[in-house]
Tab-separated table of N, CA and C in Angstrom:
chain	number	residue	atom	x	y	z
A	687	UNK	N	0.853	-1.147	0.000
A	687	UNK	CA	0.000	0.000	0.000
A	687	UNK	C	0.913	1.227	0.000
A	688	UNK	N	0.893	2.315	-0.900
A	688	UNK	CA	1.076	3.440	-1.222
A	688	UNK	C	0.493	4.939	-0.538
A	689	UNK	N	1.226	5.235	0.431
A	689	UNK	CA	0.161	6.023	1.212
A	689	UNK	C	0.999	7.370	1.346
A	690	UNK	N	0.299	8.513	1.063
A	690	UNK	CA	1.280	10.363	1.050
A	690	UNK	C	2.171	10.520	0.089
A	691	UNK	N	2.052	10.871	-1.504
A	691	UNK	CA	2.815	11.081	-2.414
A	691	UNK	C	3.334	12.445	-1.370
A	692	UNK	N	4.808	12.444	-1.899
A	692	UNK	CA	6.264	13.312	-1.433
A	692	UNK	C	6.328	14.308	-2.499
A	693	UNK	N	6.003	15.441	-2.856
A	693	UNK	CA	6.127	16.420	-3.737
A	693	UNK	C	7.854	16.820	-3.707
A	694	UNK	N	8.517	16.530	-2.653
A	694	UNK	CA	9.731	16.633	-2.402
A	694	UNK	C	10.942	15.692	-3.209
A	695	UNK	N	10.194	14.184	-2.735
A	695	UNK	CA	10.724	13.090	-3.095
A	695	UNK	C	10.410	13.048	-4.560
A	696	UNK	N	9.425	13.661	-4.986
A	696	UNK	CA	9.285	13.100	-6.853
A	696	UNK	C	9.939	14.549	-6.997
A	697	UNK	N	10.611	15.414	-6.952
A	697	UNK	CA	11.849	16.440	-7.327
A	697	UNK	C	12.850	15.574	-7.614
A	698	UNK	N	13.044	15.253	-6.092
A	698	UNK	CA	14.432	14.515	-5.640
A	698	UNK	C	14.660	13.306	-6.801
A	699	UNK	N	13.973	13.131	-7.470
A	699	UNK	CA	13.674	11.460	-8.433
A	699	UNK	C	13.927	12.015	-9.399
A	700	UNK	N	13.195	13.120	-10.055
A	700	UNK	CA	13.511	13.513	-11.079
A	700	UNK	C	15.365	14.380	-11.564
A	701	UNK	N	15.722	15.104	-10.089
A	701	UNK	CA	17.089	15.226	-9.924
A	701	UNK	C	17.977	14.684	-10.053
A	702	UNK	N	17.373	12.993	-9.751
A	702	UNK	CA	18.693	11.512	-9.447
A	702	UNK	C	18.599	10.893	-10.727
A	703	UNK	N	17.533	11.475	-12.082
A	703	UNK	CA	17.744	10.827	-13.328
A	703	UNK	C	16.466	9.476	-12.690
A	704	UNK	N	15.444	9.234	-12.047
A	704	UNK	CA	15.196	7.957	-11.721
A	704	UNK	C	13.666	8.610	-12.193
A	705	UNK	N	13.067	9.834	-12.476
A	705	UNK	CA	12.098	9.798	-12.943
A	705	UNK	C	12.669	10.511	-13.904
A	706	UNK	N	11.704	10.547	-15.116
A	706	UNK	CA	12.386	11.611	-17.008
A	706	UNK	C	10.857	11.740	-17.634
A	707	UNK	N	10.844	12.478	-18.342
A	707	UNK	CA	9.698	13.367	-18.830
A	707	UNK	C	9.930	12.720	-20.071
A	708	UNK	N	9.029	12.469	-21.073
A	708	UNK	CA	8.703	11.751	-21.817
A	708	UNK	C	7.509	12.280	-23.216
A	709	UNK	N	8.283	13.064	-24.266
A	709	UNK	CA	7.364	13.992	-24.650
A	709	UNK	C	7.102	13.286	-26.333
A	710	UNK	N	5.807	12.780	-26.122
A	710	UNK	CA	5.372	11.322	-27.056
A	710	UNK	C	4.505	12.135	-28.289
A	711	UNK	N	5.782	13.080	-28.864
A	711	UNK	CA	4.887	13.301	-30.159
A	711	UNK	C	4.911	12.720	-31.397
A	712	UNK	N	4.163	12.451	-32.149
A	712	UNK	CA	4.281	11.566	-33.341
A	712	UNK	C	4.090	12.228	-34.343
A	713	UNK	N	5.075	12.021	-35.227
A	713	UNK	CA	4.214	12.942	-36.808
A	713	UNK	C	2.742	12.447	-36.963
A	714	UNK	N	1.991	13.328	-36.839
A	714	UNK	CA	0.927	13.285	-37.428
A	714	UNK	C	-0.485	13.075	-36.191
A	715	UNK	N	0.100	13.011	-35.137
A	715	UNK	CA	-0.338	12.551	-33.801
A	715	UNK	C	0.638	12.669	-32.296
A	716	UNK	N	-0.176	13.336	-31.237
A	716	UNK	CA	0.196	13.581	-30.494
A	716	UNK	C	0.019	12.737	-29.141
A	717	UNK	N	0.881	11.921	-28.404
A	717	UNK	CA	0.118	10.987	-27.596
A	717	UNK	C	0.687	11.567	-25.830
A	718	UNK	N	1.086	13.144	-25.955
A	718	UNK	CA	1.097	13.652	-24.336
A	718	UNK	C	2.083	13.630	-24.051
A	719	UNK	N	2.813	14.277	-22.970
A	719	UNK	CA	3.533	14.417	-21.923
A	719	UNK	C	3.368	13.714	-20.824
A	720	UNK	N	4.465	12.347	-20.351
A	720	UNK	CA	4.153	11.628	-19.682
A	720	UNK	C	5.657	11.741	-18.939
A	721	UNK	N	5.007	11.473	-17.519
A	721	UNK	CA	6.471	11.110	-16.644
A	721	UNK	C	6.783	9.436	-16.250
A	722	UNK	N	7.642	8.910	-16.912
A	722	UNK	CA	8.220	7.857	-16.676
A	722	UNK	C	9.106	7.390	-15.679
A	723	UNK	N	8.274	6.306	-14.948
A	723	UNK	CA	9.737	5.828	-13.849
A	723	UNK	C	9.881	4.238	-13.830
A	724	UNK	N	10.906	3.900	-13.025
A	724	UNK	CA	10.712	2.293	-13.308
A	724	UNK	C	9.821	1.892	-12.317
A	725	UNK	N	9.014	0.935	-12.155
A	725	UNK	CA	8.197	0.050	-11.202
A	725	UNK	C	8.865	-0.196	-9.744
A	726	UNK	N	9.813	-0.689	-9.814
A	726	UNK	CA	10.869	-0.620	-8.843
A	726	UNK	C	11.052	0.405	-7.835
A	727	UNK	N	11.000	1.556	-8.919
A	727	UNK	CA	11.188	3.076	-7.900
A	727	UNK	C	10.196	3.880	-7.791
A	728	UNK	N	8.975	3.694	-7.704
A	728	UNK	CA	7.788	4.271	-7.539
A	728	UNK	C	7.854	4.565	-5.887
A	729	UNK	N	7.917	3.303	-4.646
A	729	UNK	CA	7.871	3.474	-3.738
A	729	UNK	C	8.398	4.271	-3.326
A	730	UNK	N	9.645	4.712	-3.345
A	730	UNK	CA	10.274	6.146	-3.388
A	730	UNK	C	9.482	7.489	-3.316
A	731	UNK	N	8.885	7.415	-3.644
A	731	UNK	CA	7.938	8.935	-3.982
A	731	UNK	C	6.347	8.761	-2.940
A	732	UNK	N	6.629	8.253	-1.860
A	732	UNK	CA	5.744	7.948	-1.162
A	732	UNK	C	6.435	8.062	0.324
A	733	UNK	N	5.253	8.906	1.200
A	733	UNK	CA	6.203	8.809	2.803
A	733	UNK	C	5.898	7.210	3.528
A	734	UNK	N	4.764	6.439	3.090
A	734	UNK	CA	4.476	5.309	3.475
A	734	UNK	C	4.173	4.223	3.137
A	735	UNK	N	5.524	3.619	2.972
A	735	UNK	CA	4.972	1.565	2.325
A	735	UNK	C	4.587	0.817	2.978
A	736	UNK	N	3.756	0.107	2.927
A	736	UNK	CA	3.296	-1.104	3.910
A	736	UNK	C	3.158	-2.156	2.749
A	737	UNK	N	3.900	-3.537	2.963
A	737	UNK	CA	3.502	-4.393	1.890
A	737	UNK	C	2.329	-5.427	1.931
A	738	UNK	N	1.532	-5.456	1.547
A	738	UNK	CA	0.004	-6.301	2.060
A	738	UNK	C	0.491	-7.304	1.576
A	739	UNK	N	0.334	-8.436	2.106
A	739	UNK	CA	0.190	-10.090	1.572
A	739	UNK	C	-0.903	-10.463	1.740
């Protein structure tokens, strides 16, 4: 469980290269501005993990 996104910590991610902006234009089509991170490092950007089993 994912609990208090860190407005601090997703800076800090984007500073360390571990989050990157992702600007998905296509000739002829535009598919957005997206921020990319790995799965792995999501928890990071959160003040509270708890892992449910």
């Amino acid at each position: 469980m994912l609990k208090s996104v860190n407005l601090e910590r997703f800076i800090d991610s984007i500073e360390q290269g571990k989050i990157y902006i992702d600007f998905d234009a296509r000739t002829g089509h535009n598919h957005g501005t997206k921020f990319r991170i790995k799965s792995q490092d999501i928890p990071l950007l959160y003040k509270e993990v708890v892992r449910v089993v």
